[in-house]
Amino acid sequence: MQSTCRICGGTVLTSIDLGRHPRGNGFLLPEEVENEFFFHLTVGMCDACTMVQLQSEVPQEIRYHDAYPYHASGSAVHRRHFEQNARHFLDTELTGPDPFIVEIGSNDGVMLATIAQAGVRHLGVEPSKEVAEMSMAKGVRVLSEFFDESTAGKILFEHGPADVVFGANCIAHIAHLASVFRGVETLLAPNGVFVFEEPYLGSVVGQVAFDMIYDEHSFYFAVRSVQAMAARFDLELVNVEPLALHGGTMRYTIARPSMRTPTPAVGEWLAKEKESRLGEKKTLERFGVSVERIRDDLNALLRKIHAEGGRVVGYGAPAKAATVTNYCGIGPDLVPFVCDSTPSKQGRLVAGSHIPVRSPEEFRADYPEYALLFAWNHAEEIMANEKEFRERGGRWILYVPDVHIV
């Protein structure tokens, strides 16, 4: 386990220990179970810059392989959100004579497709070839590599400086974040902005959303830690904006020093974090106690339902389902299968717990009494799509911020 901060070199002490875990998106074929990868999942806070981070690093080549199963376009909510992002950039930042935008972790092109349709110069940087090819099919230009200082230099040489560098749900995934920030500093135009959206540490702690902790989330950002990180790389945090996605996301805007005036929101959120003691190790430790309570309550509820002859099926197979099932000791004996609409996950097993993933049609063919909602951040969309389940007496089980039945 790493005890040195990846950002500032300070000391990182363990606050949360979730034990032995697989890769969150490591969906397996049955014949692959024998050689499954595991690591020790712990989280700590730097005593200097307060950055919260994983203490074990799973190599990025293992996490983001060519058949990476996450597709951002799979959610209608996400499609709308990223189209709005694109329109915002087109209206506010990409207004010069020949603007250029780079997206780190462009996935299946859900955001850049709108940029491409507008005829604006762009480049997605996406290491997973399968999703990169999906975005190319939408007319998006993609460089299938990991983004770092070296990649940024090549992009600058070929395309010139970027007016916008954007990342959504990927910047906090990158363990070599220092190289990413050096790359952004290299690539950014004088008045350009680096905008990224990530799950907010305050929301994770406040909702006890422990399932947001898995191998891909190397860091858990707060306004204070992002401000300190930006300053280390001669950049400045100039705006923050809370978003509803993923149960609580924060959008950070970073620019070159003195090029833009920081908005009042930056100071307001720093004050909120100080008041809530978000940057204190004891806050994380109290979070860990709440996580243990959820584990015990969820396991007890599932075993009670099983003992009474009830049936529980999982709904949604996001990466965080691996955290919940492995930490809470949930296997096929309690949840015989989980349904998910992503074809590349169907026919495979949830990592570690080895619960089979099937299509939603199997859920609808024989409704269970209960559905355990792993994709709780899409609850409104999913429950609207599955209203017949509730009409027939089905009940949803959620575990954020505590275990309860809807």
CSV table of C-alpha atoms in Angstrom, one decimal:
chain,number,residue,atom,x,y,z
A,1,MET,CA,0.0,0.0,0.0
A,2,GLN,CA,1.2,3.5,-0.9
A,3,SER,CA,1.7,5.9,2.0
A,4,THR,CA,3.1,8.8,0.0
A,5,CYS,CA,0.7,11.3,-1.7
A,6,ARG,CA,0.8,11.0,-5.5
A,7,ILE,CA,0.2,14.8,-5.8
A,8,CYS,CA,2.4,16.5,-3.2
A,9,GLY,CA,4.5,13.8,-1.6
A,10,GLY,CA,2.8,14.1,1.9
A,11,THR,CA,1.9,11.2,4.1
A,12,VAL,CA,-1.2,9.2,3.4
A,13,LEU,CA,-2.7,7.2,6.3
A,14,THR,CA,-5.4,4.6,5.8
A,15,SER,CA,-8.9,5.7,6.8
A,16,ILE,CA,-11.1,3.1,5.1
A,17,ASP,CA,-10.2,-0.5,4.5
A,18,LEU,CA,-12.7,-2.5,2.3
A,19,GLY,CA,-10.5,-5.6,2.0
A,20,ARG,CA,-9.8,-7.8,-1.0
A,21,HIS,CA,-11.4,-6.6,-4.2
A,22,PRO,CA,-11.4,-7.3,-8.0
A,23,ARG,CA,-11.5,-4.7,-10.8
A,24,GLY,CA,-14.8,-3.0,-10.8
A,25,ASN,CA,-15.3,-3.3,-14.6
A,26,GLY,CA,-13.6,-6.7,-14.7
A,27,PHE,CA,-16.7,-8.6,-15.9
A,28,LEU,CA,-15.6,-12.2,-16.5
A,29,LEU,CA,-16.5,-15.1,-18.7
A,30,PRO,CA,-17.1,-18.2,-16.5
A,31,GLU,CA,-13.9,-19.8,-17.8
A,32,GLU,CA,-11.9,-16.7,-16.7
A,33,VAL,CA,-12.7,-17.0,-13.0
A,34,GLU,CA,-9.7,-19.0,-12.1
A,35,ASN,CA,-7.2,-16.3,-13.1
A,36,GLU,CA,-9.1,-13.3,-11.7
A,37,PHE,CA,-7.2,-10.3,-10.5
A,38,PHE,CA,-7.6,-9.0,-6.9
A,39,PHE,CA,-6.0,-6.2,-4.9
A,40,HIS,CA,-6.3,-4.6,-1.4
A,41,LEU,CA,-8.8,-1.7,-1.5
A,42,THR,CA,-8.0,1.0,1.0
A,43,VAL,CA,-8.5,4.8,1.0
A,44,GLY,CA,-6.4,7.4,2.8
A,45,MET,CA,-6.1,11.2,3.0
A,46,CYS,CA,-2.9,13.2,2.5
A,47,ASP,CA,-2.0,15.0,5.7
A,48,ALA,CA,-0.6,17.9,3.7
A,49,CYS,CA,-2.8,18.7,0.7
A,50,THR,CA,-5.9,16.7,2.0
A,51,MET,CA,-6.2,14.8,-1.3
A,52,VAL,CA,-8.2,11.5,-0.7
A,53,GLN,CA,-6.8,8.6,-2.8
A,54,LEU,CA,-6.6,4.9,-3.2
A,55,GLN,CA,-3.4,3.4,-1.7
A,56,SER,CA,-3.1,0.6,-4.1
A,57,GLU,CA,-2.7,1.2,-7.9
A,58,VAL,CA,-4.1,-1.2,-10.4
A,59,PRO,CA,-2.1,-0.6,-13.7
A,60,GLN,CA,-4.1,1.5,-16.1
A,61,GLU,CA,-3.5,-1.1,-18.9
A,62,ILE,CA,-5.4,-3.6,-16.9
A,63,ARG,CA,-8.3,-1.2,-16.0
A,64,TYR,CA,-8.7,0.3,-19.5
A,65,HIS,CA,-8.3,-2.6,-21.9
A,66,ASP,CA,-9.5,-2.7,-25.5
A,67,ALA,CA,-12.9,-4.3,-24.4
A,68,TYR,CA,-13.6,-1.8,-21.7
A,69,PRO,CA,-17.4,-2.3,-21.1
A,70,TYR,CA,-18.6,1.2,-20.0
A,71,HIS,CA,-20.4,3.2,-22.6
A,72,ALA,CA,-21.4,6.7,-21.6
A,73,SER,CA,-24.2,6.8,-24.3
A,74,GLY,CA,-26.0,4.0,-22.6
A,75,SER,CA,-27.9,6.5,-20.4
A,76,ALA,CA,-30.4,9.0,-21.8
A,77,VAL,CA,-29.6,11.3,-18.9
A,78,HIS,CA,-25.9,11.2,-19.8
A,79,ARG,CA,-26.6,11.8,-23.5
A,80,ARG,CA,-28.6,14.9,-22.6
A,81,HIS,CA,-26.0,16.1,-20.2
A,82,PHE,CA,-23.0,15.8,-22.5
A,83,GLU,CA,-24.9,17.4,-25.4
A,84,GLN,CA,-25.6,20.3,-23.1
A,85,ASN,CA,-21.9,20.4,-22.2
A,86,ALA,CA,-21.0,20.5,-25.9
A,87,ARG,CA,-23.5,23.3,-26.6
A,88,HIS,CA,-22.1,25.3,-23.7
A,89,PHE,CA,-18.5,25.1,-25.0
A,90,LEU,CA,-19.6,26.0,-28.5
A,91,ASP,CA,-21.4,29.1,-27.2
A,92,THR,CA,-18.8,30.3,-24.7
A,93,GLU,CA,-15.3,28.9,-25.3
A,94,LEU,CA,-15.1,27.7,-28.9
A,95,THR,CA,-16.0,31.0,-30.5
A,96,GLY,CA,-12.7,32.1,-32.1
A,97,PRO,CA,-11.7,31.8,-35.7
A,98,ASP,CA,-10.3,28.3,-35.4
A,99,PRO,CA,-11.1,26.8,-32.0
A,100,PHE,CA,-9.8,23.5,-30.8
A,101,ILE,CA,-11.1,21.2,-28.0
A,102,VAL,CA,-9.5,18.1,-26.5
A,103,GLU,CA,-11.4,15.6,-24.5
A,104,ILE,CA,-9.5,13.2,-22.2
A,105,GLY,CA,-11.3,9.9,-21.9
A,106,SER,CA,-13.7,10.6,-24.7
A,107,ASN,CA,-15.3,7.1,-24.4
A,108,ASP,CA,-17.9,6.5,-27.1
A,109,GLY,CA,-18.0,10.1,-28.4
A,110,VAL,CA,-21.1,11.1,-26.5
A,111,MET,CA,-19.9,14.7,-26.0
A,112,LEU,CA,-17.6,15.2,-29.0
A,113,ALA,CA,-20.2,14.0,-31.6
A,114,THR,CA,-22.0,17.3,-31.1
A,115,ILE,CA,-18.7,19.2,-31.5
A,116,ALA,CA,-17.9,17.3,-34.7
A,117,GLN,CA,-21.4,18.0,-36.1
A,118,ALA,CA,-20.7,21.7,-35.5
A,119,GLY,CA,-17.6,21.5,-37.6
A,120,VAL,CA,-15.2,22.5,-34.8
A,121,ARG,CA,-11.7,21.1,-34.5
A,122,HIS,CA,-11.5,18.5,-31.8
A,123,LEU,CA,-9.6,15.4,-30.6
A,124,GLY,CA,-10.7,12.6,-28.3
A,125,VAL,CA,-8.0,10.9,-26.3
A,126,GLU,CA,-9.3,7.4,-25.5
A,127,PRO,CA,-7.1,4.4,-24.7
A,128,SER,CA,-9.8,1.7,-25.0
A,129,LYS,CA,-9.9,0.8,-28.6
A,130,GLU,CA,-13.4,-0.6,-28.7
A,131,VAL,CA,-15.1,2.5,-27.4
A,132,ALA,CA,-12.7,4.7,-29.4
A,133,GLU,CA,-14.0,2.9,-32.6
A,134,MET,CA,-17.6,3.6,-31.5
A,135,SER,CA,-16.8,7.3,-31.3
A,136,MET,CA,-15.0,7.3,-34.7
A,137,ALA,CA,-18.2,5.8,-36.2
A,138,LYS,CA,-19.9,9.0,-35.1
A,139,GLY,CA,-17.4,11.2,-37.0
A,140,VAL,CA,-15.2,11.9,-34.0
A,141,ARG,CA,-11.5,12.2,-34.4
A,142,VAL,CA,-9.7,10.0,-31.8
A,143,LEU,CA,-6.2,9.3,-30.6
A,144,SER,CA,-6.2,5.9,-28.9
A,145,GLU,CA,-3.6,6.6,-26.2
A,146,PHE,CA,-3.4,7.5,-22.5
A,147,PHE,CA,-3.2,11.2,-21.9
A,148,ASP,CA,-0.1,12.4,-20.2
A,149,GLU,CA,2.7,15.0,-20.6
A,150,SER,CA,4.2,13.2,-23.6
A,151,THR,CA,0.8,12.8,-25.4
A,152,ALA,CA,0.0,16.5,-24.8
A,153,GLY,CA,3.3,17.5,-26.4
A,154,LYS,CA,2.4,15.5,-29.5
A,155,ILE,CA,-1.1,17.0,-29.7
A,156,LEU,CA,0.4,20.5,-29.4
A,157,PHE,CA,2.9,19.9,-32.2
A,158,GLU,CA,0.2,18.5,-34.5
A,159,HIS,CA,-2.8,20.6,-33.7
A,160,GLY,CA,-1.7,23.7,-31.7
A,161,PRO,CA,-2.9,24.8,-28.3
A,162,ALA,CA,-6.4,23.8,-27.0
A,163,ASP,CA,-9.0,26.4,-26.1
A,164,VAL,CA,-10.7,23.7,-23.9
A,165,VAL,CA,-9.4,20.5,-22.4
A,166,PHE,CA,-12.3,18.5,-21.0
A,167,GLY,CA,-12.7,15.4,-19.0
A,168,ALA,CA,-15.7,13.7,-17.4
A,169,ASN,CA,-15.5,10.9,-14.9
A,170,CYS,CA,-11.9,10.1,-16.0
A,171,ILE,CA,-9.5,12.7,-14.5
A,172,ALA,CA,-9.9,11.2,-11.0
A,173,HIS,CA,-9.3,7.8,-12.5
A,174,ILE,CA,-5.7,8.6,-13.6
A,175,ALA,CA,-3.1,7.6,-11.0
A,176,HIS,CA,-0.3,9.5,-12.8
A,177,LEU,CA,-2.3,12.8,-12.3
A,178,ALA,CA,0.9,14.9,-12.0
A,179,SER,CA,1.8,14.0,-15.6
A,180,VAL,CA,-1.8,14.8,-16.7
A,181,PHE,CA,-1.6,18.3,-15.2
A,182,ARG,CA,1.8,19.0,-16.7
A,183,GLY,CA,0.3,17.9,-20.0
A,184,VAL,CA,-2.7,20.3,-19.6
A,185,GLU,CA,-0.3,23.1,-18.7
A,186,THR,CA,1.6,22.3,-21.9
A,187,LEU,CA,-1.4,22.1,-24.2
A,188,LEU,CA,-3.7,24.8,-22.9
A,189,ALA,CA,-4.0,28.1,-24.9
A,190,PRO,CA,-3.1,31.3,-22.9
A,191,ASN,CA,-6.8,32.0,-22.1
A,192,GLY,CA,-7.9,28.3,-22.4
A,193,VAL,CA,-9.7,26.3,-19.7
A,194,PHE,CA,-9.4,22.9,-18.3
A,195,VAL,CA,-12.8,21.7,-17.3
A,196,PHE,CA,-13.5,18.4,-15.6
A,197,GLU,CA,-16.4,16.7,-13.8
A,198,GLU,CA,-15.9,14.1,-11.0
A,199,PRO,CA,-17.9,12.6,-8.2
A,200,TYR,CA,-17.6,15.1,-5.3
A,201,LEU,CA,-16.0,13.8,-2.0
A,202,GLY,CA,-18.6,15.7,0.0
A,203,SER,CA,-21.4,13.8,-1.8
A,204,VAL,CA,-19.7,10.5,-1.4
A,205,VAL,CA,-19.2,11.0,2.3
A,206,GLY,CA,-22.6,12.7,2.9
A,207,GLN,CA,-24.6,9.9,1.2
A,208,VAL,CA,-22.3,7.1,2.5
A,209,ALA,CA,-21.8,6.2,-1.2
A,210,PHE,CA,-19.0,3.7,-0.5
A,211,ASP,CA,-19.6,1.9,-3.7
A,212,MET,CA,-18.0,4.8,-5.5
A,213,ILE,CA,-14.7,3.4,-4.1
A,214,TYR,CA,-13.2,0.9,-6.6
A,215,ASP,CA,-10.0,0.5,-8.6
A,216,GLU,CA,-10.7,3.1,-11.3
A,217,HIS,CA,-11.3,5.9,-8.8
A,218,SER,CA,-7.7,6.7,-7.9
A,219,PHE,CA,-8.7,10.1,-6.3
A,220,TYR,CA,-11.8,11.6,-4.6
A,221,PHE,CA,-11.8,15.3,-5.2
A,222,ALA,CA,-12.9,18.2,-3.0
A,223,VAL,CA,-12.6,21.9,-3.8
A,224,ARG,CA,-9.8,22.4,-1.4
A,225,SER,CA,-7.7,19.5,-2.7
A,226,VAL,CA,-8.3,20.5,-6.4
A,227,GLN,CA,-7.3,24.1,-5.7
A,228,ALA,CA,-4.1,23.0,-4.0
A,229,MET,CA,-3.3,20.5,-6.9
A,230,ALA,CA,-3.9,23.2,-9.6
A,231,ALA,CA,-1.5,25.6,-7.8
A,232,ARG,CA,1.2,23.0,-7.8
A,233,PHE,CA,1.2,22.9,-11.6
A,234,ASP,CA,1.0,26.7,-12.1
A,235,LEU,CA,-2.7,26.7,-12.7
A,236,GLU,CA,-5.6,28.3,-10.9
A,237,LEU,CA,-9.1,27.0,-9.9
A,238,VAL,CA,-11.5,29.7,-11.2
A,239,ASN,CA,-14.9,28.1,-10.8
A,240,VAL,CA,-16.8,25.2,-9.3
A,241,GLU,CA,-20.3,24.0,-10.1
A,242,PRO,CA,-22.3,21.2,-8.4
A,243,LEU,CA,-24.1,18.7,-10.7
A,244,ALA,CA,-26.7,16.1,-9.9
A,245,LEU,CA,-25.0,13.3,-11.9
A,246,HIS,CA,-23.7,10.2,-10.1
A,247,GLY,CA,-25.4,11.2,-6.9
A,248,GLY,CA,-23.3,14.4,-6.7
A,249,THR,CA,-20.7,15.6,-9.1
A,250,MET,CA,-18.6,18.7,-9.1
A,251,ARG,CA,-17.5,20.5,-12.2
A,252,TYR,CA,-14.1,22.2,-11.8
A,253,THR,CA,-12.8,24.9,-14.2
A,254,ILE,CA,-9.1,25.6,-14.1
A,255,ALA,CA,-7.1,28.3,-16.1
A,256,ARG,CA,-3.7,29.9,-16.2
A,257,PRO,CA,-3.0,32.2,-13.2
A,258,SER,CA,-4.5,35.7,-13.5
A,259,MET,CA,-6.1,35.0,-16.9
A,260,ARG,CA,-9.6,34.7,-15.4
A,261,THR,CA,-11.1,36.0,-12.2
A,262,PRO,CA,-12.2,33.2,-9.8
A,263,THR,CA,-16.0,33.2,-9.2
A,264,PRO,CA,-17.5,33.6,-5.7
A,265,ALA,CA,-18.5,29.9,-5.9
A,266,VAL,CA,-14.9,28.9,-5.2
A,267,GLY,CA,-14.7,30.7,-1.9
A,268,GLU,CA,-18.2,29.6,-0.9
A,269,TRP,CA,-17.4,26.0,-1.4
A,270,LEU,CA,-14.1,26.2,0.4
A,271,ALA,CA,-16.0,27.7,3.4
A,272,LYS,CA,-18.6,24.9,3.2
A,273,GLU,CA,-15.8,22.3,3.3
A,274,LYS,CA,-14.1,23.9,6.3
A,275,GLU,CA,-17.4,24.1,8.2
A,276,SER,CA,-18.2,20.4,7.4
A,277,ARG,CA,-14.6,19.4,8.2
A,278,LEU,CA,-14.4,17.5,4.9
A,279,GLY,CA,-10.6,17.9,4.9
A,280,GLU,CA,-10.1,16.1,8.2
A,281,LYS,CA,-9.1,12.4,8.6
A,282,LYS,CA,-11.7,11.9,11.4
A,283,THR,CA,-14.5,12.7,8.9
A,284,LEU,CA,-13.4,9.8,6.7
A,285,GLU,CA,-13.1,7.5,9.7
A,286,ARG,CA,-16.7,8.3,10.7
A,287,PHE,CA,-17.7,7.6,7.1
A,288,GLY,CA,-16.0,4.2,7.4
A,289,VAL,CA,-18.1,3.3,10.5
A,290,SER,CA,-21.3,4.1,8.5
A,291,VAL,CA,-20.1,1.9,5.7
A,292,GLU,CA,-19.8,-1.0,8.1
A,293,ARG,CA,-23.4,-0.4,9.3
A,294,ILE,CA,-24.7,-0.5,5.7
A,295,ARG,CA,-22.8,-3.7,5.0
A,296,ASP,CA,-24.3,-5.4,8.0
A,297,ASP,CA,-27.8,-4.1,7.4
A,298,LEU,CA,-27.9,-5.0,3.7
A,299,ASN,CA,-26.5,-8.5,4.3
A,300,ALA,CA,-29.1,-9.1,7.1
A,301,LEU,CA,-32.0,-7.9,4.9
A,302,LEU,CA,-31.1,-10.1,2.0
A,303,ARG,CA,-30.7,-13.1,4.2
A,304,LYS,CA,-34.0,-12.5,5.8
A,305,ILE,CA,-35.8,-12.2,2.5
A,306,HIS,CA,-34.0,-15.4,1.3
A,307,ALA,CA,-35.0,-17.3,4.5
A,308,GLU,CA,-38.6,-16.2,4.0
A,309,GLY,CA,-38.7,-17.6,0.5
A,310,GLY,CA,-38.5,-14.2,-1.3
A,311,ARG,CA,-36.4,-13.6,-4.4
A,312,VAL,CA,-34.0,-10.7,-5.0
A,313,VAL,CA,-32.6,-9.8,-8.4
A,314,GLY,CA,-30.0,-7.2,-9.0
A,315,TYR,CA,-30.6,-4.3,-11.4
A,316,GLY,CA,-27.8,-2.5,-13.1
A,317,ALA,CA,-24.2,-3.8,-13.3
A,318,PRO,CA,-22.0,-0.7,-12.9
A,319,ALA,CA,-18.5,-1.1,-11.7
A,320,LYS,CA,-19.6,-0.2,-8.2
A,321,ALA,CA,-21.7,-3.4,-8.0
A,322,ALA,CA,-18.4,-5.2,-7.5
A,323,THR,CA,-17.6,-3.0,-4.5
A,324,VAL,CA,-21.0,-3.7,-2.9
A,325,THR,CA,-21.2,-7.4,-3.6
A,326,ASN,CA,-17.6,-8.2,-2.5
A,327,TYR,CA,-17.6,-6.0,0.6
A,328,CYS,CA,-21.0,-7.1,1.7
A,329,GLY,CA,-20.5,-10.8,1.0
A,330,ILE,CA,-23.3,-11.0,-1.6
A,331,GLY,CA,-23.1,-13.8,-4.1
A,332,PRO,CA,-25.5,-15.8,-6.4
A,333,ASP,CA,-27.0,-17.5,-3.3
A,334,LEU,CA,-28.6,-14.2,-2.3
A,335,VAL,CA,-28.8,-12.5,-5.7
A,336,PRO,CA,-29.1,-15.1,-8.5
A,337,PHE,CA,-28.5,-12.6,-11.3
A,338,VAL,CA,-28.2,-8.9,-12.1
A,339,CYS,CA,-29.8,-7.5,-15.2
A,340,ASP,CA,-28.1,-4.8,-17.3
A,341,SER,CA,-28.9,-3.3,-20.7
A,342,THR,CA,-25.2,-3.2,-21.8
A,343,PRO,CA,-24.8,-6.1,-24.3
A,344,SER,CA,-21.0,-6.4,-23.6
A,345,LYS,CA,-21.7,-7.2,-20.0
A,346,GLN,CA,-24.5,-9.8,-20.6
A,347,GLY,CA,-23.4,-13.4,-20.3
A,348,ARG,CA,-20.5,-12.4,-18.0
A,349,LEU,CA,-20.1,-12.4,-14.2
A,350,VAL,CA,-19.8,-9.5,-11.8
A,351,ALA,CA,-16.2,-9.4,-10.7
A,352,GLY,CA,-15.3,-11.2,-7.5
A,353,SER,CA,-18.9,-12.1,-6.5
A,354,HIS,CA,-19.5,-14.0,-9.8
A,355,ILE,CA,-23.2,-13.0,-10.0
A,356,PRO,CA,-24.3,-13.6,-13.6
A,357,VAL,CA,-25.3,-10.6,-15.7
A,358,ARG,CA,-28.4,-11.0,-17.9
A,359,SER,CA,-30.6,-8.8,-20.0
A,360,PRO,CA,-33.5,-6.8,-18.6
A,361,GLU,CA,-35.8,-9.1,-20.6
A,362,GLU,CA,-35.1,-11.9,-18.1
A,363,PHE,CA,-36.1,-9.5,-15.3
A,364,ARG,CA,-39.4,-8.7,-17.0
A,365,ALA,CA,-40.1,-12.4,-17.9
A,366,ASP,CA,-40.5,-13.4,-14.3
A,367,TYR,CA,-40.5,-10.5,-11.9
A,368,PRO,CA,-39.0,-11.1,-8.5
A,369,GLU,CA,-40.4,-9.8,-5.2
A,370,TYR,CA,-37.4,-7.4,-4.8
A,371,ALA,CA,-34.8,-5.7,-7.0
A,372,LEU,CA,-31.5,-4.6,-5.5
A,373,LEU,CA,-30.7,-1.4,-7.4
A,374,PHE,CA,-26.9,-1.2,-7.9
A,375,ALA,CA,-27.2,1.6,-10.4
A,376,TRP,CA,-28.9,3.8,-7.8
A,377,ASN,CA,-27.5,7.0,-9.4
A,378,HIS,CA,-29.9,6.3,-12.3
A,379,ALA,CA,-32.8,5.4,-10.0
A,380,GLU,CA,-35.3,7.9,-11.5
A,381,GLU,CA,-34.6,6.7,-15.1
A,382,ILE,CA,-34.6,3.0,-14.2
A,383,MET,CA,-37.8,3.1,-12.1
A,384,ALA,CA,-39.6,5.0,-14.9
A,385,ASN,CA,-38.6,2.3,-17.4
A,386,GLU,CA,-39.6,-0.5,-15.0
A,387,LYS,CA,-42.8,0.9,-13.7
A,388,GLU,CA,-44.6,-2.4,-14.4
A,389,PHE,CA,-42.4,-4.0,-11.8
A,390,ARG,CA,-43.8,-1.7,-9.1
A,391,GLU,CA,-47.3,-2.0,-10.5
A,392,ARG,CA,-47.1,-5.7,-9.9
A,393,GLY,CA,-46.0,-5.3,-6.3
A,394,GLY,CA,-42.3,-5.4,-6.8
A,395,ARG,CA,-40.1,-3.4,-4.4
A,396,TRP,CA,-36.8,-1.7,-4.9
A,397,ILE,CA,-33.9,-2.2,-2.3
A,398,LEU,CA,-31.5,0.7,-2.1
A,399,TYR,CA,-28.5,1.1,0.3
A,400,VAL,CA,-27.6,4.8,-0.2
A,401,PRO,CA,-27.5,6.6,2.2
A,402,ASP,CA,-28.8,3.7,4.2
A,403,VAL,CA,-30.5,0.4,3.6
A,404,HIS,CA,-34.2,0.9,2.7
A,405,ILE,CA,-37.0,-0.5,0.6
A,406,VAL,CA,-39.0,1.6,-1.9
